[in-house]
Amino acid sequence: MRLALKGGKTAPRLLQDLLAYDPRCLPSTGFNILAEPQPQYDYESGVPDLVAHGRCRHDWALKKEQSDYPPHDKIPDSNSVYIIAAYCIKCRSHLELNLDFRGEGEGLVPCPSKSFPLHHFIHKPEISQKRQMVNGVSHSEKEREWIDTQRFQCSSPKCSAKLCIRFKPPRLVDEWVTLLTDANLINDRARKAVAEDPPRFEGHALPKPAEVLSNLCRYIENAMLNGGTNKILGQNKKWRLCLGEPCIGLLSYLGFTSDGLDWAPPRPTPAAPAPFQNPLNILLNDVQKELFVLLSQRPEAERRGVTASYVPISAINVIRSALGCFEYDADPRSRTVDLTLKEHPFYASLGATLDFHDNLIHFAYQRQIDTDPGNTPYYLECLQDIAEGRKSEALQTLAAIEASSDKISLKDVREAFKSFGLDFPSSFLEDDIIIGNFQSRVSDAPRQEAELRRALKVIGQHRSSDKIQQVASNVVSNYEQAIAWLGATEDIDDSFVVAMHSTKVHENPTDVDLANQAVAIIAEHRNSGALKAWLATGVLGEVEMDISRAYNRLEITDRTLDDETVLAAYNYQVGEAPSQRDDLRSALTAIAKSRKSPLLQDFLDSGMVSSEYSLSEWPVGLENIGNTCYLNSLLQFYFTVKPLRDLVLNFDEHKMDVEGENLENKRVGSRRVSRKEIMRAQRFVYELQKLFRDMISASTAQVTPEQELARLTLISSMTEENIRRQSILSGHRTLLGEIDGRPLLGPLPPVRQIDIPMGLEDEAIAPSIEAPSDNLLQSLPLDSLSSSTMEVSAIEANQNEQVRNDDDNSSNATLVVGDDGDQPMLDQDERVHQQQASEDKENFPPNKPGSVPTTTPEPQLYPLGGSPSSGLNEQPQISATEPLRPPSRPPPFPPRPQPEEDKMIDVEIGAQQDVTEVIANVLFQLQCAIKAESFDESGEQIDQIKNLFFAKQKSYTTNSQGITRTKEDFISDIKIDVASGPRDIYAALDGAYDVQEVEYGGAIEPQYTAISKLPPVLQILVQRAQFDPEKKSSFKSNHHLELKETIYMDRYMDTENEEIKGRRRECWAWKKDLVALEARKSELTKTSSNLNLSEILASTADYLRQLAVGTAGEEEPIEVSESLLRELESASTDVKRELEYIDSQLKYLNTNIQSQFSDLRALPYRLHSVFIHRGDVTSGHYWIYIHDFTRNMWRKYNDGYVTEVKDTREIFQKDDEKRPATPYFMVYIKDELRSTLVDSVCRNIVDARPYGPSDVEMIDLAKDSEDQSPFIEVDPIANASNSYSNGTSSWDASEHHPVQTKSSWAPVSKPMW
């Protein structure tokens, strides 16, 4: 295991690397020889490439005009600042060193000093910049001006020296150099000038490149001397012959300006003192130095006629002097270990150079281990090998002293691993593997134990492993050492500690005292009575469960769940297996102790969750009876809605008479409902009434919903009938065992088709209260089996699809009440209604990708059973009064049903329920159970539930001729989604009501929806279940939905106000532009390289430019078209500007959209409830937050526990967990009615007494008449309060409450906590 080196460099080492550093040409490894420490060297892999082939080995010449440096013998002080500017006389690159000694504090002593003979510089990558563009632009679009900045700090605590090294490329790009040095181009320019005025240039020779360079240099020098006051006349012969029009770009870059035919030179500060401060002076001085370099590179014969003199001054000694290494102790006799190497890499690793005296080698080693202690073993190996290579007694003695002071070298580490037969490096090996290897070898060779322990100690020290070092030292003094010595982990329980003790003593009996000491330390640290008892008596006391096992025992996989959810998991497990309560309590105890949770501890102590409020002023919780967390949340919400609660508690006043003529006209969800459906719905309301009464009067903190209520709420009548039918028609189901006496059945076999004779559909489809007959199939007239075929699953699919529709037209099936009471069939009105719906094309779902589906239901006609696909519900109908014809032949002997151990319906309450199905089932049953207040024009029942929860919305579809069609529907909730990303509640609602495109008659037409009537209780459903077409699977969208405590619905209302309509159209146009801009931004930014298109084009141009000059790792330059480079850079700039424009437009449009309706505040709705889900698309856990407007507080209802929300950020802020808790369903209350609509606390606690025994008359319902009441007498609930009836007749349980028998179902799935 090797760590990256973090040491520094002495000043001579830094200077040596500076000469080899060329930022234009890095090696293929990307290694930066100046900034990065030397990589660790090992003899097997050799020396990696640290510098690139083709780089320039710089020869730096001084730019005195830009420098400020001291004499070589001057000692810097705390105010000294040195600037050294240089240029390379080979590649024309520029270098600037800035050494700043200024610092704060007393006793500062700049290096070199007695204790610090040299600077030791540490690189500062956080303030360095590699190849940073200058102003982000290019000069004359020829080559980007960049600057490479590397910063260092001296590691001496008494030296404040800060070093900044800057590299810049040549000012004159290749194209300009070609203009100035290519003889052919120069001759072409000169001939053109001669041709324009032959007499004037008669007798003048064409200029050579050296003359062109010299003349330009002279123009710059004159400008530097006189400040550019002398104009260059346009008729100047040398100017026109040497430079001319093709050089305008270069001249403009240098500051020359055209004045008609004449030229004005640059205007720098004349005779400016060093160092130059004016950027123009610096530019001209840089170019002048580059011209001298180019001039010196011309052939000697060409330079003879040039008068300019050029003698560069070396900058190396000046740099040495500034860095404090002009003179230092050197040892020319030093040599490396491998004489084939010029300098062994160990020198660079120590930040030293080959010529260092032994004293300086010692200094460099000490600085490295002080600044990078983690790599001390490697630095010690460097010291050892340099000492051996030099045959230096002083260094060998130093290395021996270091080794004896408990330091190890990598050589020692390699030998230690070798002694165990392990490879080095060993980062993939776990400590336990190494320890096990050691123990195995000790048991095989006890005499080598001491040597093996030393090797193990070296490995432990190298890996910084306390566990390994503890085993190696064989002593135990603290808890961590005790755990490590036993070979255990901190999360094991006490019984396992004792087992590990026995194992250790068995392996080596002489370790018994040490093993006892380890157990004693663990017992004291854990305050474990069990371990203390074992040490004293040899008998282990009661053992606390370890935390990992505790979570596993409660089947909790996510340890970040809050305490209330942990309690819910505990109660669920206790309910599933009461006989294991003690073990489950131990698990909860361990979790409570680990979390230091007051809530869990209070529950363990008292069996209740403590609250600062009394039971009489606090809502009760609802116990989870088997994956019913969503049901509990829903029931808590309904209980707080006062009109609904009053309706349920006083149900007799609102109950539908199933015997009256009104049954003929009862339509709910745009269909007629049967007598049996009404009776089932009324049974549901009575069960709900019983629960509400318990929630009001209970003297406990939580109550348990009846399983019958759960069944009636979660399972619709159609689903229940399908399950009943499957239980009859399916083959034998395996009995997997029992849980607390309840049978656990195997899965149902695949659905198969059965034939249902006409006239007996009621027995096959209509919901039934009684249990199914075992001989149902045998009783059917088999001669008519071929007249109608129905697939069982089609009914359930029909019901599920209908329930998911967005309006109140959804239904389980379309039934007609015949003369016999409940015969289902499709009446003529319903047939016409469905036929019209199927032809209503404008209400089909929109075809706009990514759009939110319209809440208008998808017009589709669902056949009731297996009607032929070629016709619309073309199933034969028989009059209810027409008797069945006798069969024409005797029926065949029916197959005898396979014996089954249990024919009871296996109602899957334990399965995860679809949110929309459950809510639709509840509202449907409530409407079925109560009387109508009125009927609308379609015959739909209008009642308290419809007026309380249902909105009406109208869709507008306009065709190409400008004709607008409208349709108005009821909806129980507004469906929104967050599939495309996080958004706030307004943006999500906009998706449901913005204009969209629908297909009608082969044409695409715009359609939008508006709310024509708002309900007092507004329900909003977040459609988080999404489908991945690539993976062919569903998933849950966990994007954040930003909720607001108050929303204003004005913007979504149907209106004739043209000004509001105009705002909507304007907003829709903005959103259309927004979509287009976001799509374009995605095209420009989403690439496989994680770079945007502008960056890709710029990087491509930069790389091609490196290829052109041979600095991209290639041996030879590659010809690259300059026009191509210009095009790439121009395109990069264009893309960058386009992205900036898109960002500004997106910000502008979003601001406009957010403020478009901000002044419309006439219809405020306040947030009342938020249903939360944590999990995935198939499983998880629900809870609900409900706002108490009276007390101005939020409460969290998590199954059996109701707690106050102290910090509302848990409701409104984004959850950053891997599996976040997300809002699934929200309820907003009309603000002006909130005091009358909702009431979170309704308690009237009475003393409860248990039910007394009662004789119950058993009735054979199968033999009873059709009108036999399904309810039979039981004891009433004692002490029921008359206050529930609001002064009317009190509730009589004996009249309405059905018999409760022991449930025969068991949950088939468990919640995921």
Short mmCIF file of C-alpha atoms in Angstrom, two decimals, residues 885-1127:
data_model
loop_
_atom_site.label_atom_id
_atom_site.label_comp_id
_atom_site.label_asym_id
_atom_site.label_seq_id
_atom_site.Cartn_x
_atom_site.Cartn_y
_atom_site.Cartn_z
CA ARG A 885 -84.74 -22.99 -21.77
CA PRO A 886 -84.13 -26.59 -20.77
CA PRO A 887 -81.03 -28.23 -22.24
CA SER A 888 -81.44 -30.21 -25.44
CA ARG A 889 -79.27 -33.04 -24.13
CA PRO A 890 -78.22 -34.35 -20.77
CA PRO A 891 -75.28 -32.52 -19.28
CA PRO A 892 -71.93 -34.30 -19.17
CA PHE A 893 -70.67 -35.43 -15.83
CA PRO A 894 -68.73 -32.45 -14.46
CA PRO A 895 -65.15 -32.87 -13.27
CA ARG A 896 -64.93 -33.29 -9.53
CA PRO A 897 -63.13 -30.37 -7.89
CA GLN A 898 -59.73 -31.14 -6.45
CA PRO A 899 -59.78 -31.32 -2.63
CA GLU A 900 -58.59 -28.14 -0.98
CA GLU A 901 -57.71 -27.58 2.62
CA ASP A 902 -59.18 -24.11 2.68
CA LYS A 903 -61.75 -22.69 0.29
CA MET A 904 -61.86 -19.32 2.05
CA ILE A 905 -61.02 -16.25 0.06
CA ASP A 906 -57.37 -15.28 0.50
CA VAL A 907 -57.77 -11.51 0.61
CA GLU A 908 -54.40 -9.96 0.04
CA ILE A 909 -54.60 -7.08 2.46
CA GLY A 910 -50.90 -7.44 3.12
CA ALA A 911 -50.03 -6.52 -0.47
CA GLN A 912 -48.97 -3.00 -1.33
CA GLN A 913 -52.07 -1.12 -2.49
CA ASP A 914 -52.34 1.34 -5.35
CA VAL A 915 -53.06 4.78 -3.89
CA THR A 916 -55.63 5.78 -6.49
CA GLU A 917 -57.47 2.46 -6.20
CA VAL A 918 -57.88 2.77 -2.44
CA ILE A 919 -59.05 6.40 -2.52
CA ALA A 920 -61.44 5.69 -5.38
CA ASN A 921 -62.79 2.65 -3.55
CA VAL A 922 -63.39 4.66 -0.36
CA LEU A 923 -65.16 7.53 -2.12
CA PHE A 924 -67.15 5.13 -4.30
CA GLN A 925 -68.38 3.15 -1.28
CA LEU A 926 -69.24 6.30 0.68
CA GLN A 927 -71.36 7.54 -2.22
CA CYS A 928 -72.97 4.13 -2.68
CA ALA A 929 -73.90 3.97 0.99
CA ILE A 930 -75.65 7.34 1.33
CA LYS A 931 -78.73 8.99 -0.09
CA ALA A 932 -78.54 11.40 -2.99
CA GLU A 933 -79.19 15.09 -2.45
CA SER A 934 -79.90 15.65 -6.13
CA PHE A 935 -78.98 14.42 -9.60
CA ASP A 936 -77.18 16.19 -12.44
CA GLU A 937 -78.28 16.25 -16.05
CA SER A 938 -76.64 12.86 -16.76
CA GLY A 939 -78.34 11.24 -13.78
CA GLU A 940 -75.19 11.22 -11.67
CA GLN A 941 -75.85 11.25 -7.92
CA ILE A 942 -74.96 14.52 -6.18
CA ASP A 943 -74.34 14.07 -2.47
CA GLN A 944 -72.22 15.29 0.44
CA ILE A 945 -69.16 13.33 -0.71
CA LYS A 946 -69.41 14.67 -4.25
CA ASN A 947 -69.77 18.24 -2.98
CA LEU A 948 -66.94 17.83 -0.49
CA PHE A 949 -64.19 16.14 -2.53
CA PHE A 950 -65.04 16.36 -6.24
CA ALA A 951 -64.07 19.17 -8.56
CA LYS A 952 -65.37 19.74 -12.07
CA GLN A 953 -63.12 20.60 -14.95
CA LYS A 954 -63.81 21.46 -18.53
CA SER A 955 -61.62 20.59 -21.51
CA TYR A 956 -61.42 22.82 -24.61
CA THR A 957 -60.29 21.33 -27.93
CA THR A 958 -60.01 23.50 -31.04
CA ASN A 959 -59.79 22.07 -34.56
CA SER A 960 -58.14 23.54 -37.63
CA GLN A 961 -61.35 25.39 -38.58
CA GLY A 962 -61.36 27.20 -35.26
CA ILE A 963 -64.31 25.24 -33.88
CA THR A 964 -63.95 24.53 -30.16
CA ARG A 965 -65.44 21.46 -28.52
CA THR A 966 -65.89 21.26 -24.74
CA LYS A 967 -66.43 18.50 -22.25
CA GLU A 968 -66.99 18.75 -18.50
CA ASP A 969 -66.20 15.98 -16.00
CA PHE A 970 -65.99 15.33 -12.29
CA ILE A 971 -62.54 14.60 -10.83
CA SER A 972 -61.71 13.50 -7.29
CA ASP A 973 -58.10 14.67 -7.46
CA ILE A 974 -55.65 16.56 -9.64
CA LYS A 975 -52.86 14.34 -10.93
CA ILE A 976 -49.41 15.85 -11.28
CA ASP A 977 -45.96 14.39 -11.85
CA VAL A 978 -42.29 15.11 -11.27
CA ALA A 979 -40.98 12.67 -13.86
CA SER A 980 -38.78 15.16 -15.69
CA GLY A 981 -37.12 16.66 -12.62
CA PRO A 982 -37.66 18.60 -9.39
CA ARG A 983 -40.24 21.40 -9.46
CA ASP A 984 -42.53 23.39 -7.20
CA ILE A 985 -46.24 22.76 -6.75
CA TYR A 986 -47.27 25.48 -9.22
CA ALA A 987 -45.04 24.10 -11.98
CA ALA A 988 -46.48 20.64 -11.35
CA LEU A 989 -50.07 21.90 -11.46
CA ASP A 990 -49.27 23.82 -14.63
CA GLY A 991 -48.45 20.50 -16.27
CA ALA A 992 -52.04 19.37 -15.70
CA TYR A 993 -53.68 22.53 -17.08
CA ASP A 994 -51.31 23.83 -19.75
CA VAL A 995 -52.27 23.52 -23.41
CA GLN A 996 -51.30 20.20 -24.94
CA GLU A 997 -51.66 18.48 -28.27
CA VAL A 998 -54.11 15.63 -28.85
CA GLU A 999 -54.85 13.56 -31.92
CA TYR A 1000 -58.35 13.72 -33.35
CA GLY A 1001 -59.32 12.24 -36.69
CA GLY A 1002 -55.69 12.02 -37.74
CA ALA A 1003 -55.09 15.70 -36.95
CA ILE A 1004 -53.17 17.20 -34.06
CA GLU A 1005 -55.28 19.72 -32.17
CA PRO A 1006 -54.57 21.91 -29.14
CA GLN A 1007 -56.43 21.12 -25.94
CA TYR A 1008 -56.37 22.67 -22.50
CA THR A 1009 -58.33 22.09 -19.33
CA ALA A 1010 -59.65 24.52 -16.73
CA ILE A 1011 -61.41 24.02 -13.42
CA SER A 1012 -65.06 24.94 -13.53
CA LYS A 1013 -65.85 24.10 -9.89
CA LEU A 1014 -63.47 23.78 -6.96
CA PRO A 1015 -64.26 21.49 -4.03
CA PRO A 1016 -63.75 22.56 -0.40
CA VAL A 1017 -61.24 19.70 0.00
CA LEU A 1018 -58.77 19.71 -2.89
CA GLN A 1019 -56.80 16.46 -3.34
CA ILE A 1020 -53.60 16.37 -5.40
CA LEU A 1021 -51.96 13.08 -6.36
CA VAL A 1022 -48.28 12.88 -7.39
CA GLN A 1023 -47.84 10.21 -10.05
CA ARG A 1024 -44.44 8.92 -9.00
CA ALA A 1025 -44.71 5.48 -10.61
CA GLN A 1026 -43.00 5.74 -13.99
CA PHE A 1027 -42.06 3.23 -16.68
CA ASP A 1028 -38.58 2.83 -18.13
CA PRO A 1029 -39.05 1.73 -21.77
CA GLU A 1030 -35.40 0.67 -22.07
CA LYS A 1031 -35.35 -1.54 -18.98
CA LYS A 1032 -38.99 -2.57 -19.51
CA SER A 1033 -39.68 -2.01 -15.83
CA SER A 1034 -41.41 0.44 -13.53
CA PHE A 1035 -39.62 2.72 -11.13
CA LYS A 1036 -40.45 5.43 -8.64
CA SER A 1037 -39.50 9.00 -9.48
CA ASN A 1038 -37.95 10.52 -6.35
CA HIS A 1039 -37.57 14.05 -7.67
CA HIS A 1040 -38.28 16.73 -5.09
CA LEU A 1041 -41.64 18.50 -5.12
CA GLU A 1042 -41.47 21.88 -3.41
CA LEU A 1043 -44.70 22.37 -1.49
CA LYS A 1044 -46.23 25.69 -0.46
CA GLU A 1045 -48.39 26.12 2.62
CA THR A 1046 -50.80 28.31 0.64
CA ILE A 1047 -51.60 28.04 -3.05
CA TYR A 1048 -53.92 30.24 -5.11
CA MET A 1049 -56.08 28.42 -7.63
CA ASP A 1050 -57.30 31.50 -9.57
CA ARG A 1051 -54.97 30.83 -12.48
CA TYR A 1052 -56.52 27.40 -13.18
CA MET A 1053 -60.17 28.44 -13.13
CA ASP A 1054 -62.47 28.44 -16.15
CA THR A 1055 -63.13 32.06 -17.02
CA GLU A 1056 -64.45 34.35 -19.73
CA ASN A 1057 -62.03 37.10 -18.73
CA GLU A 1058 -60.04 37.82 -21.89
CA GLU A 1059 -57.19 39.41 -19.94
CA ILE A 1060 -56.67 36.18 -17.93
CA LYS A 1061 -56.93 34.10 -21.09
CA GLY A 1062 -54.32 36.32 -22.71
CA ARG A 1063 -52.00 35.76 -19.78
CA ARG A 1064 -52.42 32.01 -20.14
CA ARG A 1065 -51.61 32.10 -23.83
CA GLU A 1066 -48.55 34.24 -23.17
CA CYS A 1067 -47.41 31.85 -20.45
CA TRP A 1068 -47.90 28.85 -22.75
CA ALA A 1069 -45.78 30.55 -25.40
CA TRP A 1070 -43.04 31.19 -22.86
CA LYS A 1071 -43.08 27.56 -21.81
CA LYS A 1072 -42.86 26.45 -25.42
CA ASP A 1073 -39.79 28.66 -25.83
CA LEU A 1074 -38.45 27.29 -22.55
CA VAL A 1075 -38.72 23.70 -23.79
CA ALA A 1076 -36.95 24.58 -27.03
CA LEU A 1077 -34.15 26.39 -25.21
CA GLU A 1078 -33.65 23.57 -22.72
CA ALA A 1079 -33.52 21.06 -25.57
CA ARG A 1080 -30.92 23.19 -27.36
CA LYS A 1081 -28.89 23.55 -24.17
CA SER A 1082 -28.99 19.80 -23.72
CA GLU A 1083 -27.63 19.34 -27.24
CA LEU A 1084 -24.73 21.68 -26.48
CA THR A 1085 -23.86 20.44 -22.98
CA LYS A 1086 -24.71 16.74 -22.64
CA THR A 1087 -21.79 14.83 -24.11
CA SER A 1088 -20.06 11.58 -23.21
CA SER A 1089 -16.91 13.47 -22.17
CA ASN A 1090 -18.69 15.62 -19.54
CA LEU A 1091 -17.53 18.70 -21.43
CA ASN A 1092 -19.83 21.06 -23.25
CA LEU A 1093 -19.45 21.53 -26.98
CA SER A 1094 -17.55 24.81 -26.59
CA GLU A 1095 -14.98 23.12 -24.35
CA ILE A 1096 -14.68 20.17 -26.73
CA LEU A 1097 -14.01 22.45 -29.71
CA ALA A 1098 -11.47 24.49 -27.73
CA SER A 1099 -9.70 21.34 -26.48
CA THR A 1100 -9.61 19.96 -30.01
CA ALA A 1101 -8.06 23.15 -31.37
CA ASP A 1102 -5.53 23.20 -28.54
CA TYR A 1103 -4.56 19.57 -29.14
CA LEU A 1104 -4.19 20.09 -32.90
CA ARG A 1105 -2.01 23.11 -32.24
CA GLN A 1106 0.22 20.97 -30.03
CA LEU A 1107 0.45 18.41 -32.83
CA ALA A 1108 1.47 21.18 -35.20
CA VAL A 1109 4.43 22.20 -33.03
CA GLY A 1110 5.29 18.68 -31.91
CA THR A 1111 4.31 19.10 -28.25
CA ALA A 1112 1.52 16.53 -27.98
CA GLY A 1113 3.71 13.52 -27.31
CA GLU A 1114 4.65 13.03 -30.99
CA GLU A 1115 8.25 12.85 -32.15
CA GLU A 1116 7.65 14.99 -35.23
CA PRO A 1117 5.22 17.90 -35.80
CA ILE A 1118 2.14 17.18 -37.89
CA GLU A 1119 0.93 19.68 -40.44
CA VAL A 1120 -2.36 21.21 -39.35
CA SER A 1121 -4.25 23.78 -41.39
CA GLU A 1122 -4.28 27.17 -39.70
CA SER A 1123 -7.70 27.85 -41.17
CA LEU A 1124 -9.02 24.71 -39.47
CA LEU A 1125 -7.71 25.91 -36.13
CA ARG A 1126 -9.33 29.31 -36.67
CA GLU A 1127 -12.63 27.66 -37.54
#
